């Protein structure tokens, strides 16, 4: 009974990571969560425990424009925000990211970070311009990231939480 | 392509603009098919970024003149002095001027962001 009460009082925040290719969004979960599970619908899931009563559930989805196959409203009911990742140097990846932005932007009011993955290549612009992000609106930001770097990925999550806190206030 | 929503310019269009600027491509071709109010939203977004990036690079040394020197005023001698512009000549001139300003502002952004 006590355990059941504990479970019901557990606070959960969900973050959705949407990639244009499998590798980019996978690395966001594998580098932050101790354990990652994969569903048969190509959705990956990881739990990041902040405290015993507070967890972040991270969902990784590679949409590739196949929107109808994913039950977005089911996997993102308690969403703190979402991250759209794409390959900065790949036009097709950018096109898919734009479609994802249009599609999800009309469904979710949650904060969004658009993360342009440059992998290990040099930042194409001065760091001061994009530190920590370029603002598109109060709840929508753009930044660059390196999906090969854990520190860079954590910085994207930190940006999302920062935006979510500011947006909530 | 959906360009504008009720709240303003679509986020996907903002991404396209930023990508074009940082890739060194012209933004003005993007707006060829837009309605005048949508062009103004693009202009507003780019002006905001020019000011933000200028502030990030130059700090308090950024002046109004830093941006304004690149923005040519409209050539009013070319405008028709009529109350009802039946040929839309004045509208075309305004759009032409706005497109030039957009490319000038993008150039400023590139200079702040890259140099």
Short mmCIF file of N, CA and C in Angstrom, two decimals, chain B:
data_model
loop_
_atom_site.label_atom_id
_atom_site.label_comp_id
_atom_site.label_asym_id
_atom_site.label_seq_id
_atom_site.Cartn_x
_atom_site.Cartn_y
_atom_site.Cartn_z
N UNK B 1 3.68 25.63 -48.71
CA UNK B 1 4.34 25.87 -47.43
C UNK B 1 3.53 26.86 -46.60
N UNK B 2 3.29 26.51 -45.33
CA UNK B 2 2.63 27.44 -44.42
C UNK B 2 3.71 28.40 -43.90
N UNK B 3 3.54 29.67 -44.14
CA UNK B 3 4.59 30.62 -43.77
C UNK B 3 4.31 31.29 -42.43
N UNK B 4 3.05 31.70 -42.28
CA UNK B 4 2.72 32.45 -41.06
C UNK B 4 1.56 31.79 -40.34
N UNK B 5 1.64 31.79 -39.03
CA UNK B 5 0.52 31.36 -38.20
C UNK B 5 -0.01 32.59 -37.49
N UNK B 6 -1.05 32.39 -36.68
CA UNK B 6 -1.68 33.54 -36.03
C UNK B 6 -0.67 34.37 -35.22
N UNK B 7 0.24 33.66 -34.55
CA UNK B 7 1.19 34.35 -33.66
C UNK B 7 2.34 35.00 -34.42
N UNK B 8 2.51 34.68 -35.68
CA UNK B 8 3.62 35.26 -36.44
C UNK B 8 4.21 34.26 -37.41
N UNK B 9 5.48 34.47 -37.69
CA UNK B 9 6.16 33.64 -38.68
C UNK B 9 6.33 32.21 -38.17
N UNK B 10 6.11 31.23 -39.05
CA UNK B 10 6.26 29.83 -38.66
C UNK B 10 7.71 29.52 -38.27
N UNK B 11 7.86 28.65 -37.28
CA UNK B 11 9.21 28.31 -36.79
C UNK B 11 10.05 27.64 -37.87
N UNK B 12 9.41 26.82 -38.72
CA UNK B 12 10.18 26.15 -39.77
C UNK B 12 10.74 27.16 -40.77
N UNK B 13 10.03 28.25 -40.99
CA UNK B 13 10.52 29.30 -41.88
C UNK B 13 11.69 30.05 -41.22
N UNK B 14 11.58 30.25 -39.91
CA UNK B 14 12.70 30.89 -39.19
C UNK B 14 13.96 30.04 -39.32
N UNK B 15 13.78 28.71 -39.20
CA UNK B 15 14.93 27.80 -39.35
C UNK B 15 15.51 27.92 -40.75
N UNK B 16 14.64 27.95 -41.76
CA UNK B 16 15.09 28.06 -43.15
C UNK B 16 15.89 29.36 -43.35
N UNK B 17 15.41 30.43 -42.75
CA UNK B 17 16.09 31.73 -42.88
C UNK B 17 17.48 31.67 -42.23
N UNK B 18 17.54 31.15 -41.02
CA UNK B 18 18.82 31.06 -40.31
C UNK B 18 19.80 30.19 -41.09
N UNK B 19 19.29 29.07 -41.63
CA UNK B 19 20.16 28.16 -42.40
C UNK B 19 20.71 28.86 -43.64
N UNK B 20 19.82 29.57 -44.33
CA UNK B 20 20.26 30.29 -45.53
C UNK B 20 21.31 31.36 -45.19
N UNK B 21 21.08 32.07 -44.11
CA UNK B 21 22.04 33.13 -43.73
C UNK B 21 23.41 32.52 -43.42
N UNK B 22 23.43 31.48 -42.58
CA UNK B 22 24.72 30.90 -42.17
C UNK B 22 25.39 30.12 -43.31
N UNK B 23 24.59 29.66 -44.28
CA UNK B 23 25.17 28.97 -45.44
C UNK B 23 25.59 29.95 -46.54
N UNK B 24 25.36 31.26 -46.31
CA UNK B 24 25.76 32.27 -47.29
C UNK B 24 24.83 32.37 -48.48
N UNK B 25 23.59 31.91 -48.32
CA UNK B 25 22.62 31.99 -49.43
C UNK B 25 21.72 33.20 -49.24
N UNK B 26 21.16 33.69 -50.35
CA UNK B 26 20.23 34.82 -50.28
C UNK B 26 18.91 34.38 -49.66
N UNK B 27 18.33 35.25 -48.86
CA UNK B 27 17.03 34.95 -48.25
C UNK B 27 15.90 35.49 -49.13
N UNK B 28 16.19 36.54 -49.90
CA UNK B 28 15.11 37.18 -50.67
C UNK B 28 14.37 36.23 -51.64
N UNK B 29 15.05 35.25 -52.28
CA UNK B 29 14.27 34.34 -53.15
C UNK B 29 13.19 33.57 -52.39
N UNK B 30 13.43 33.37 -51.09
CA UNK B 30 12.47 32.64 -50.26
C UNK B 30 11.14 33.38 -50.16
N UNK B 31 11.20 34.70 -50.30
CA UNK B 31 9.99 35.49 -50.05
C UNK B 31 9.25 35.88 -51.32
N UNK B 32 9.73 35.37 -52.47
CA UNK B 32 9.10 35.76 -53.74
C UNK B 32 7.61 35.43 -53.81
N UNK B 33 7.23 34.34 -53.18
CA UNK B 33 5.83 33.91 -53.28
C UNK B 33 4.99 34.34 -52.07
N UNK B 34 5.58 35.15 -51.20
CA UNK B 34 4.85 35.49 -49.97
C UNK B 34 3.94 36.70 -50.17
N UNK B 35 2.94 36.77 -49.30
CA UNK B 35 2.05 37.94 -49.28
C UNK B 35 2.77 39.08 -48.55
N UNK B 36 2.37 40.33 -48.82
CA UNK B 36 3.07 41.46 -48.21
C UNK B 36 3.21 41.37 -46.68
N UNK B 37 2.13 40.96 -45.98
CA UNK B 37 2.25 40.92 -44.51
C UNK B 37 3.21 39.82 -44.06
N UNK B 38 3.33 38.75 -44.87
CA UNK B 38 4.28 37.69 -44.53
C UNK B 38 5.71 38.17 -44.77
N UNK B 39 5.89 38.97 -45.82
CA UNK B 39 7.23 39.53 -46.08
C UNK B 39 7.66 40.43 -44.91
N UNK B 40 6.70 41.17 -44.38
CA UNK B 40 7.02 42.04 -43.24
C UNK B 40 7.40 41.23 -42.00
N UNK B 41 6.78 40.04 -41.84
CA UNK B 41 7.15 39.17 -40.71
C UNK B 41 8.58 38.67 -40.86
N UNK B 42 8.95 38.33 -42.12
CA UNK B 42 10.33 37.89 -42.39
C UNK B 42 11.30 39.04 -42.09
N UNK B 43 10.94 40.24 -42.57
CA UNK B 43 11.77 41.42 -42.35
C UNK B 43 11.96 41.68 -40.86
N UNK B 44 10.86 41.59 -40.11
CA UNK B 44 10.91 41.83 -38.67
C UNK B 44 11.82 40.82 -37.96
N UNK B 45 11.69 39.54 -38.34
CA UNK B 45 12.51 38.49 -37.72
C UNK B 45 13.99 38.74 -37.99
N UNK B 46 14.32 39.08 -39.24
CA UNK B 46 15.72 39.29 -39.61
C UNK B 46 16.28 40.54 -38.92
N UNK B 47 15.47 41.58 -38.83
CA UNK B 47 15.91 42.79 -38.13
C UNK B 47 16.19 42.49 -36.65
N UNK B 48 15.31 41.71 -36.03
CA UNK B 48 15.51 41.32 -34.62
C UNK B 48 16.82 40.55 -34.45
N UNK B 49 17.09 39.63 -35.39
CA UNK B 49 18.33 38.84 -35.28
C UNK B 49 19.56 39.73 -35.49
N UNK B 50 19.46 40.68 -36.41
CA UNK B 50 20.59 41.60 -36.64
C UNK B 50 20.90 42.37 -35.36
N UNK B 51 19.86 42.83 -34.69
CA UNK B 51 20.05 43.58 -33.44
C UNK B 51 20.60 42.67 -32.33
N UNK B 52 20.03 41.46 -32.22
CA UNK B 52 20.49 40.52 -31.17
C UNK B 52 21.94 40.13 -31.38
N UNK B 53 22.29 39.79 -32.63
CA UNK B 53 23.66 39.36 -32.91
C UNK B 53 24.63 40.54 -32.75
N UNK B 54 24.18 41.72 -33.17
CA UNK B 54 25.00 42.91 -33.00
C UNK B 54 25.27 43.17 -31.53
N UNK B 55 24.25 43.00 -30.72
CA UNK B 55 24.38 43.19 -29.27
C UNK B 55 25.33 42.14 -28.69
N UNK B 56 25.21 40.88 -29.18
CA UNK B 56 26.06 39.81 -28.67
C UNK B 56 27.53 40.06 -29.00
N UNK B 57 27.80 40.66 -30.17
CA UNK B 57 29.18 40.86 -30.62
C UNK B 57 29.75 42.19 -30.10
N UNK B 58 28.94 43.25 -30.22
CA UNK B 58 29.46 44.59 -29.89
C UNK B 58 29.03 45.09 -28.51
N UNK B 59 28.11 44.40 -27.89
CA UNK B 59 27.65 44.81 -26.56
C UNK B 59 27.01 46.18 -26.59
N UNK B 60 27.33 46.99 -25.61
CA UNK B 60 26.73 48.32 -25.52
C UNK B 60 27.26 49.29 -26.57
N UNK B 61 28.30 48.86 -27.31
CA UNK B 61 28.83 49.73 -28.36
C UNK B 61 27.96 49.71 -29.61
N UNK B 62 27.00 48.80 -29.66
CA UNK B 62 26.10 48.74 -30.82
C UNK B 62 25.23 50.00 -30.84
N UNK B 63 25.22 50.67 -31.98
CA UNK B 63 24.40 51.88 -32.11
C UNK B 63 23.36 51.66 -33.20
N UNK B 64 22.38 52.54 -33.18
CA UNK B 64 21.34 52.48 -34.21
C UNK B 64 21.96 52.63 -35.61
N UNK B 65 23.01 53.47 -35.67
CA UNK B 65 23.67 53.74 -36.94
C UNK B 65 24.32 52.48 -37.53
N UNK B 66 24.79 51.58 -36.64
CA UNK B 66 25.42 50.34 -37.11
C UNK B 66 24.49 49.55 -38.02
N UNK B 67 23.21 49.56 -37.70
CA UNK B 67 22.23 48.83 -38.51
C UNK B 67 21.68 49.74 -39.60
N UNK B 68 21.34 50.97 -39.22
CA UNK B 68 20.64 51.87 -40.14
C UNK B 68 21.47 52.22 -41.38
N UNK B 69 22.80 52.20 -41.25
CA UNK B 69 23.63 52.59 -42.40
C UNK B 69 23.47 51.64 -43.58
N UNK B 70 23.01 50.42 -43.31
CA UNK B 70 22.83 49.45 -44.39
C UNK B 70 21.42 49.50 -44.99
N UNK B 71 20.54 50.25 -44.37
CA UNK B 71 19.15 50.25 -44.81
C UNK B 71 18.84 51.52 -45.62
N UNK B 72 18.76 51.37 -46.93
CA UNK B 72 18.47 52.53 -47.77
C UNK B 72 17.02 52.95 -47.61
N UNK B 73 16.77 54.25 -47.49
CA UNK B 73 15.38 54.71 -47.41
C UNK B 73 14.70 54.53 -48.77
N UNK B 74 13.37 54.50 -48.78
CA UNK B 74 12.68 54.35 -50.08
C UNK B 74 12.92 55.57 -50.97
N UNK B 75 13.04 55.31 -52.26
CA UNK B 75 13.21 56.40 -53.24
C UNK B 75 11.81 56.95 -53.55
N UNK B 76 11.42 57.98 -52.81
CA UNK B 76 10.03 58.45 -52.90
C UNK B 76 9.72 59.08 -54.26
N UNK B 77 10.74 59.46 -55.00
CA UNK B 77 10.49 60.04 -56.33
C UNK B 77 9.89 59.01 -57.29
N UNK B 78 10.12 57.73 -57.00
CA UNK B 78 9.60 56.68 -57.89
C UNK B 78 8.15 56.31 -57.56
N UNK B 79 7.66 56.77 -56.41
CA UNK B 79 6.30 56.39 -55.99
C UNK B 79 5.26 57.26 -56.68
N UNK B 80 4.13 56.66 -57.01
CA UNK B 80 3.01 57.40 -57.60
C UNK B 80 2.31 58.18 -56.49
N UNK B 81 2.04 59.46 -56.75
CA UNK B 81 1.36 60.26 -55.74
C UNK B 81 -0.16 60.19 -55.99
N UNK B 82 -0.71 59.03 -55.70
CA UNK B 82 -2.16 58.85 -55.89
C UNK B 82 -2.75 58.26 -54.62
N UNK B 83 -4.04 58.54 -54.42
CA UNK B 83 -4.68 58.02 -53.22
C UNK B 83 -4.99 56.54 -53.37
N UNK B 84 -5.41 56.15 -54.57
CA UNK B 84 -5.70 54.74 -54.82
C UNK B 84 -4.71 54.24 -55.86
N UNK B 85 -3.88 53.31 -55.44
CA UNK B 85 -2.82 52.80 -56.32
C UNK B 85 -3.37 51.61 -57.11
N UNK B 86 -4.07 51.90 -58.21
CA UNK B 86 -4.76 50.84 -58.95
C UNK B 86 -3.79 49.86 -59.61
N UNK B 87 -2.62 50.28 -59.93
CA UNK B 87 -1.67 49.39 -60.62
C UNK B 87 -0.76 48.65 -59.64
N UNK B 88 -0.92 48.94 -58.35
CA UNK B 88 -0.06 48.35 -57.31
C UNK B 88 1.41 48.69 -57.51
N UNK B 89 1.67 49.79 -58.21
CA UNK B 89 3.07 50.16 -58.45
C UNK B 89 3.79 50.47 -57.14
N UNK B 90 3.09 51.21 -56.28
CA UNK B 90 3.72 51.56 -55.01
C UNK B 90 3.97 50.32 -54.15
N UNK B 91 3.02 49.38 -54.20
CA UNK B 91 3.20 48.14 -53.44
C UNK B 91 4.44 47.39 -53.96
N UNK B 92 4.56 47.31 -55.29
CA UNK B 92 5.72 46.61 -55.88
C UNK B 92 7.02 47.28 -55.46
N UNK B 93 7.01 48.62 -55.44
CA UNK B 93 8.23 49.33 -55.03
C UNK B 93 8.55 49.07 -53.56
N UNK B 94 7.50 49.01 -52.74
CA UNK B 94 7.70 48.75 -51.31
C UNK B 94 8.27 47.34 -51.09
N UNK B 95 7.75 46.38 -51.85
CA UNK B 95 8.24 45.00 -51.72
C UNK B 95 9.70 44.92 -52.19
N UNK B 96 9.97 45.62 -53.29
CA UNK B 96 11.35 45.64 -53.82
C UNK B 96 12.32 46.20 -52.78
N UNK B 97 11.90 47.31 -52.14
CA UNK B 97 12.73 47.94 -51.12
C UNK B 97 12.93 47.00 -49.92
N UNK B 98 11.84 46.33 -49.53
CA UNK B 98 11.92 45.43 -48.38
C UNK B 98 12.85 44.25 -48.67
N UNK B 99 12.79 43.73 -49.90
CA UNK B 99 13.67 42.61 -50.27
C UNK B 99 15.13 43.03 -50.20
N UNK B 100 15.41 44.26 -50.67
CA UNK B 100 16.80 44.75 -50.62
C UNK B 100 17.25 44.88 -49.17
N UNK B 101 16.34 45.38 -48.33
CA UNK B 101 16.68 45.54 -46.91
C UNK B 101 16.93 44.18 -46.26
N UNK B 102 16.12 43.20 -46.64
CA UNK B 102 16.29 41.85 -46.08
C UNK B 102 17.68 41.31 -46.41
N UNK B 103 18.09 41.44 -47.67
CA UNK B 103 19.42 40.94 -48.05
C UNK B 103 20.54 41.73 -47.37
N UNK B 104 20.32 43.05 -47.19
CA UNK B 104 21.33 43.86 -46.49
C UNK B 104 21.44 43.43 -45.03
N UNK B 105 20.29 43.22 -44.39
CA UNK B 105 20.29 42.80 -42.98
C UNK B 105 20.95 41.43 -42.82
N UNK B 106 20.69 40.54 -43.79
CA UNK B 106 21.30 39.20 -43.73
C UNK B 106 22.82 39.32 -43.82
N UNK B 107 23.28 40.26 -44.64
CA UNK B 107 24.72 40.48 -44.77
C UNK B 107 25.32 40.96 -43.44
N UNK B 108 24.58 41.85 -42.76
CA UNK B 108 25.03 42.32 -41.44
C UNK B 108 25.12 41.14 -40.47
N UNK B 109 24.06 40.32 -40.48
CA UNK B 109 24.03 39.15 -39.57
C UNK B 109 25.23 38.25 -39.83
N UNK B 110 25.49 38.01 -41.12
CA UNK B 110 26.64 37.15 -41.48
C UNK B 110 27.95 37.75 -40.95
N UNK B 111 28.07 39.06 -41.10
CA UNK B 111 29.31 39.71 -40.63
C UNK B 111 29.45 39.58 -39.12
N UNK B 112 28.37 39.77 -38.40
CA UNK B 112 28.42 39.62 -36.94
C UNK B 112 28.71 38.16 -36.55
N UNK B 113 28.07 37.23 -37.25
CA UNK B 113 28.12 35.83 -36.85
C UNK B 113 29.41 35.13 -37.27
N UNK B 114 29.99 35.56 -38.39
CA UNK B 114 31.12 34.82 -38.94
C UNK B 114 32.46 35.49 -38.73
N UNK B 115 32.51 36.82 -38.75
CA UNK B 115 33.83 37.50 -38.72
C UNK B 115 34.37 37.71 -37.29
#
